[in-house]
Amino acid sequence: MAVTYELIKRCSKTGARAGRLYTPHGVFDTPIFMPVGTQATVKAMSPDELKAMGAGIILSNTYHLYLRPGHDLVAEAGGLHKFMQWDRGILTDSGGFQVFSLGPLRKITEDGVTFRSHIDGSKHFLSPEKATEVQMALGSDIIMAFDECVPFPADHEYARESTERTTRWAERCREAHTRNDQALFGIVQGGMYKDLRAMSAKDLVSLDFPGYAIGGLSVGEPKTLMYEMLEHTVPLLPENKPRYLMGVGTPDCLVEGVMRGIDMFDCVFPTRVARNGTVMTTHGRLVVKNAEFARDFRPIDPECGCYACKNFSRAYIRHLLKTEEIFGLRLTTTHNLHFLLNFMREMRNSILEDRFLAFQEEFWAHYRK
């Protein structure tokens, strides 16, 4: 079964849209936030817990799974779905972002990237063909083309050369990809240059991928610049295919991304900050580990219906975090993921009911306090 997208409703006043994504492991409503399970697990969460809070598609990381336990082992286990006991959607990234984040530990050529493992220093080579081979072995529903993530800042010449290479690599990924039960998405790059974003989008759309990601954003640039790049890029992508903004997962960016026509998001943010004692609420972030909450017996967010908020107080969760009890990390993670997944459902409903602008205004009225 191929991965396809159905547009259900457009917002009458913005670019926001509600749709449906069909995959071999389920049908998922968009816009959607996809929790990140880097190493074949969403940190601190079981598959059943993720299902209970309504998670549909989760991400895993090609770079990390290639290094350990190895894609051959995962294939031997029956594929990533069976290996991690997750029967809903899985998207794997190509490993490009992780490899390019290694800095001096990697060398880029036209053939691919030579890099040293951050784990043991061993030498590896990842090419478009190899990244595609690994993802086919993992058996995820959606796989990503191997790309070069243009750093910020980058001069125009470097960004152009990098973006042109990403297109050539996308063609090679397309040639190497042979699984009909997977969808290979292309990734639009171009740095912070509108002409390069337009060039990348045009070239990738001509290759007719079943979906398109926008990469190279949320890499250190001001949010206003990211939104400017989205406004320029999204209209250049097909309306009948899903649009995925990579690495974005804070409530403000989710609202702004949806308003500009994005369907899919992912980010490690909600699980990462949860482990540091930071939780998301309708009124903004709250560092529950702070001393001011030592005798605060209210839930994390009185408006939230997650397991943590229904059963435990800020004071108790702070106590768990201060004493380094694992249950504390599980509760903050549970809350953050539930909060974002529910936030996306409410946003989708506002689009279906043609009140997205009102939803957005109400969000900012509370969130900025």
XYZ file of C-alpha atoms in Angstrom:
369
model
C 0.000 0.000 0.000
C 1.332 3.395 -0.949
C 1.273 6.379 1.397
C -1.281 8.923 0.197
C -2.751 12.194 1.444
C -6.355 13.389 1.379
C -7.156 17.069 1.860
C -10.310 17.377 3.979
C -10.670 21.094 4.737
C -8.846 24.359 4.112
C -9.048 27.304 6.476
C -10.905 30.116 4.698
C -8.564 32.809 6.051
C -5.109 31.210 6.330
C -3.059 28.419 4.792
C -4.043 25.962 7.537
C -5.513 22.671 6.360
C -6.900 19.462 7.812
C -6.194 16.214 6.032
C -5.738 12.497 6.328
C -2.599 10.444 5.789
C -3.013 6.843 4.646
C -0.148 4.437 5.452
C 0.338 0.655 5.572
C 0.015 0.847 9.369
C -2.999 3.078 9.756
C -4.797 6.243 8.751
C -3.789 9.407 10.614
C -5.394 12.817 10.854
C -3.337 15.885 10.025
C -1.983 18.264 11.108
C -0.065 15.766 13.215
C 2.756 15.902 15.751
C 4.986 12.830 15.655
C 6.833 11.903 18.887
C 10.490 11.026 18.399
C 11.720 7.546 19.306
C 15.354 7.982 18.338
C 16.561 4.498 19.221
C 13.348 2.554 18.528
C 11.689 3.827 21.686
C 10.097 7.093 22.767
C 12.094 7.755 25.921
C 10.283 6.729 29.124
C 7.124 5.655 27.259
C 5.690 2.237 26.396
C 3.850 1.637 23.116
C 0.577 1.158 25.002
C 0.990 4.485 26.789
C 1.641 6.254 23.499
C -1.465 4.692 21.975
C -3.577 5.699 24.983
C -2.656 9.359 24.470
C -3.435 9.143 20.743
C 0.006 8.989 19.129
C -0.232 7.907 15.502
C 3.141 8.118 13.747
C 6.428 8.079 15.630
C 9.967 8.732 14.394
C 13.087 6.639 14.628
C 16.611 7.588 13.682
C 18.488 5.899 10.850
C 21.921 7.048 12.033
C 21.514 5.670 15.542
C 19.861 2.393 14.500
C 22.513 1.846 11.834
C 25.226 2.114 14.502
C 23.346 -0.016 17.036
C 21.821 -2.537 17.004
C 22.323 -2.479 13.201
C 19.718 -2.484 10.452
C 20.445 -6.125 9.594
C 19.476 -7.176 13.108
C 16.253 -5.140 12.945
C 15.397 -6.743 9.593
C 16.077 -10.183 11.087
C 13.669 -9.346 13.917
C 10.919 -8.733 11.352
C 11.374 -4.992 10.852
C 11.132 -1.987 13.114
C 7.399 -2.326 13.795
C 7.797 -5.845 15.151
C 11.136 -5.141 16.850
C 9.651 -2.325 18.962
C 6.083 -3.685 19.087
C 4.522 -0.622 17.458
C 1.738 -1.390 14.989
C 1.036 2.205 13.946
C 3.002 4.480 11.636
C 6.782 4.892 11.692
C 8.832 7.524 9.890
C 12.611 7.227 9.759
C 14.871 10.126 8.938
C 17.819 9.505 6.616
C 20.528 10.194 9.175
C 21.616 13.275 7.263
C 21.025 15.778 10.059
C 22.836 13.620 12.640
C 25.821 13.010 10.347
C 26.172 16.679 9.474
C 25.911 17.598 13.153
C 29.123 15.665 13.788
C 31.179 18.618 12.516
C 34.890 17.703 12.353
C 34.026 13.995 12.696
C 32.682 13.885 9.120
C 33.789 14.651 5.548
C 31.329 15.402 2.726
C 31.966 14.393 -0.879
C 29.690 13.962 -3.880
C 29.558 10.227 -3.169
C 28.338 10.650 0.411
C 29.653 11.296 3.893
C 32.538 9.619 5.712
C 32.159 9.964 9.466
C 33.330 8.582 12.769
C 30.843 7.141 15.233
C 30.118 9.314 18.255
C 29.976 6.053 20.243
C 33.354 4.431 19.629
C 35.093 6.488 16.948
C 34.763 3.760 14.310
C 34.797 4.903 10.671
C 31.655 4.672 8.499
C 30.416 5.824 5.106
C 26.821 6.865 4.429
C 25.685 7.517 0.872
C 22.199 8.150 -0.546
C 22.091 4.485 -1.566
C 23.249 3.266 1.858
C 20.795 5.499 3.747
C 17.997 4.164 1.553
C 19.158 0.566 2.017
C 19.185 0.974 5.805
C 15.684 2.456 5.848
C 14.336 -0.264 3.581
C 15.755 -2.843 6.005
C 14.120 -1.037 8.936
C 10.779 -1.238 7.129
C 9.326 2.104 8.209
C 6.211 3.463 6.465
C 7.818 6.764 5.458
C 11.521 7.167 4.742
C 13.492 10.304 3.982
C 15.906 11.079 1.189
C 19.520 11.580 2.251
C 20.188 15.306 2.297
C 22.729 17.825 3.485
C 21.331 20.134 6.143
C 22.617 23.617 5.346
C 23.952 25.141 8.585
C 23.011 28.582 9.847
C 24.558 30.893 8.974
C 25.872 29.874 5.546
C 26.876 32.049 2.600
C 24.903 31.857 -0.628
C 27.564 29.968 -2.595
C 27.901 27.211 -0.006
C 24.118 26.972 0.378
C 23.671 26.724 -3.397
C 26.265 23.974 -3.814
C 24.825 22.066 -0.858
C 21.248 22.403 -2.107
C 22.161 21.225 -5.610
C 23.937 18.226 -4.072
C 20.831 17.416 -2.018
C 18.795 17.287 -5.233
C 21.310 14.957 -6.873
C 21.277 12.767 -3.790
C 17.459 12.732 -3.823
C 17.553 11.366 -7.383
C 19.952 8.635 -6.265
C 17.715 7.743 -3.306
C 14.776 7.484 -5.689
C 16.721 5.124 -7.930
C 17.819 2.967 -4.985
C 14.374 2.730 -3.389
C 12.529 -0.470 -4.358
C 9.984 -1.124 -1.594
C 6.411 -0.451 -2.721
C 5.101 -0.500 0.861
C 7.199 2.556 1.794
C 6.957 6.200 0.796
C 10.173 8.096 0.095
C 9.850 11.822 0.850
C 12.119 14.462 -0.671
C 13.582 17.207 1.542
C 13.592 20.846 0.416
C 16.755 22.673 1.453
C 18.170 26.069 0.481
C 19.288 27.638 3.729
C 17.831 31.076 4.397
C 17.752 32.082 0.727
C 14.403 32.368 -1.032
C 15.844 31.768 -4.500
C 17.502 28.537 -3.331
C 14.361 27.361 -1.552
C 12.420 27.937 -4.781
C 15.049 26.100 -6.818
C 15.059 23.145 -4.420
C 11.269 22.905 -4.310
C 10.984 23.047 -8.112
C 13.654 20.383 -8.638
C 12.202 17.999 -6.042
C 8.599 18.440 -7.188
C 9.739 17.467 -10.677
C 10.893 14.137 -9.211
C 7.305 13.486 -8.064
C 7.862 12.258 -4.506
C 4.733 11.155 -2.566
C 5.488 13.768 0.102
C 7.816 16.664 0.818
C 9.704 17.739 3.916
C 11.144 21.161 4.576
C 14.557 20.760 6.185
C 17.277 23.110 7.316
C 14.960 25.230 9.478
C 14.908 25.508 13.267
C 18.711 25.232 13.150
C 19.481 28.410 15.091
C 17.861 31.098 12.946
C 15.326 33.575 14.410
C 11.776 32.230 14.333
C 10.651 35.156 12.193
C 13.144 34.064 9.525
C 11.897 30.474 9.694
C 8.324 31.678 9.176
C 9.468 33.828 6.237
C 11.099 30.794 4.594
C 7.929 28.749 5.140
C 5.719 31.431 3.596
C 7.925 31.410 0.522
C 8.384 27.623 0.257
C 5.083 25.943 1.172
C 3.066 27.422 -1.745
C 5.593 25.837 -4.139
C 4.719 22.318 -2.929
C 1.816 20.213 -4.308
C -1.509 20.644 -2.525
C -2.362 16.963 -2.867
C 0.703 15.721 -0.985
C 1.761 15.956 2.683
C 4.097 18.721 3.822
C 6.417 17.973 6.725
C 8.404 20.548 8.721
C 11.325 18.721 10.298
C 12.495 19.254 13.864
C 9.801 21.639 15.103
C 7.663 20.933 18.169
C 6.969 23.913 20.439
C 3.338 25.073 20.651
C 4.052 28.509 19.164
C 5.901 27.046 16.165
C 3.216 24.406 15.656
C 0.523 27.080 15.418
C 2.613 29.212 13.078
C 3.558 26.205 10.939
C -0.024 24.985 10.591
C -1.128 28.498 9.674
C 1.326 28.360 6.762
C 0.090 24.992 5.473
C 2.293 22.399 7.221
C 0.740 18.957 7.891
C 3.419 17.033 9.804
C 5.848 17.933 12.595
C 8.369 16.153 14.799
C 10.742 17.205 17.556
C 12.642 15.811 20.542
C 11.702 18.965 22.470
C 8.763 17.653 24.565
C 10.607 14.564 25.786
C 14.006 16.239 26.185
C 12.837 19.166 28.301
C 10.587 16.840 30.324
C 13.699 15.077 31.568
C 14.986 18.449 32.778
C 11.778 19.172 34.677
C 10.217 21.552 32.134
C 6.552 21.049 31.243
C 4.222 22.745 28.770
C 0.944 24.312 29.828
C -1.742 26.439 28.203
C -0.002 29.451 29.776
C 3.519 28.628 28.639
C 6.404 26.606 30.002
C 6.757 25.775 33.666
C 9.910 24.441 35.343
C 8.262 22.183 37.888
C 11.642 21.395 39.470
C 11.905 24.972 40.780
C 11.639 25.640 44.528
C 8.464 27.726 44.100
C 6.499 24.509 43.463
C 7.673 22.631 46.564
C 4.293 23.179 48.255
C 2.146 23.612 45.156
C -0.497 20.897 45.280
C -2.187 21.820 42.011
C -1.731 19.642 38.910
C 0.862 20.644 36.317
C -1.938 22.115 34.177
C -5.468 22.264 35.652
C -6.855 22.262 32.080
C -5.051 19.030 31.115
C -6.591 15.563 31.348
C -3.400 13.480 31.158
C -2.556 10.752 33.681
C -0.029 12.978 35.469
C -2.399 15.929 35.822
C -5.362 13.802 36.904
C -3.441 12.076 39.684
C -0.412 13.995 40.922
C 0.568 17.453 42.152
C 3.388 19.743 41.135
C 4.844 19.279 44.628
C 4.941 15.497 44.272
C 6.410 15.560 40.775
C 9.039 18.081 41.924
C 9.926 15.752 44.793
C 10.392 12.854 42.373
C 12.604 14.925 40.081
C 14.737 16.271 42.933
C 15.290 12.752 44.257
C 16.020 11.485 40.720
C 13.181 8.977 40.761
C 12.470 7.566 37.281
C 8.721 7.930 37.800
C 9.103 11.706 37.849
C 10.622 11.696 34.361
C 7.842 9.421 33.149
C 5.177 11.778 34.490
C 6.657 14.929 32.934
C 7.169 13.095 29.639
C 3.618 11.744 29.729
C 2.266 15.225 30.305
C 4.289 16.948 27.568
C 3.420 14.385 24.903
C -0.263 14.305 25.887
C -0.341 18.099 25.893
C 1.080 18.411 22.362
C -0.985 15.577 20.869
C -4.167 17.046 22.342
C -3.095 20.515 21.209
C -2.861 19.244 17.624
C -6.288 17.579 17.835
C -7.846 20.834 19.042
C -6.099 22.758 16.289
C -7.363 20.303 13.666
C -10.926 20.629 14.978
C -10.655 24.406 14.728
C -9.743 24.060 11.043
C -12.628 21.660 10.380
C -15.024 24.088 12.085
C -13.475 27.076 10.274
C -12.414 28.839 13.474
C -8.655 28.440 13.235
C -7.971 32.179 13.573
C -10.032 32.280 16.763
C -8.098 29.249 18.058
C -4.837 31.006 17.262
C -5.908 34.242 18.960
C -7.041 32.405 22.070
C -3.762 30.458 22.186
C -1.650 33.618 22.062
C -3.862 35.397 24.583
C -3.093 32.663 27.140
C 0.386 31.600 26.071
C 1.942 35.045 26.295
C 0.899 35.608 29.903
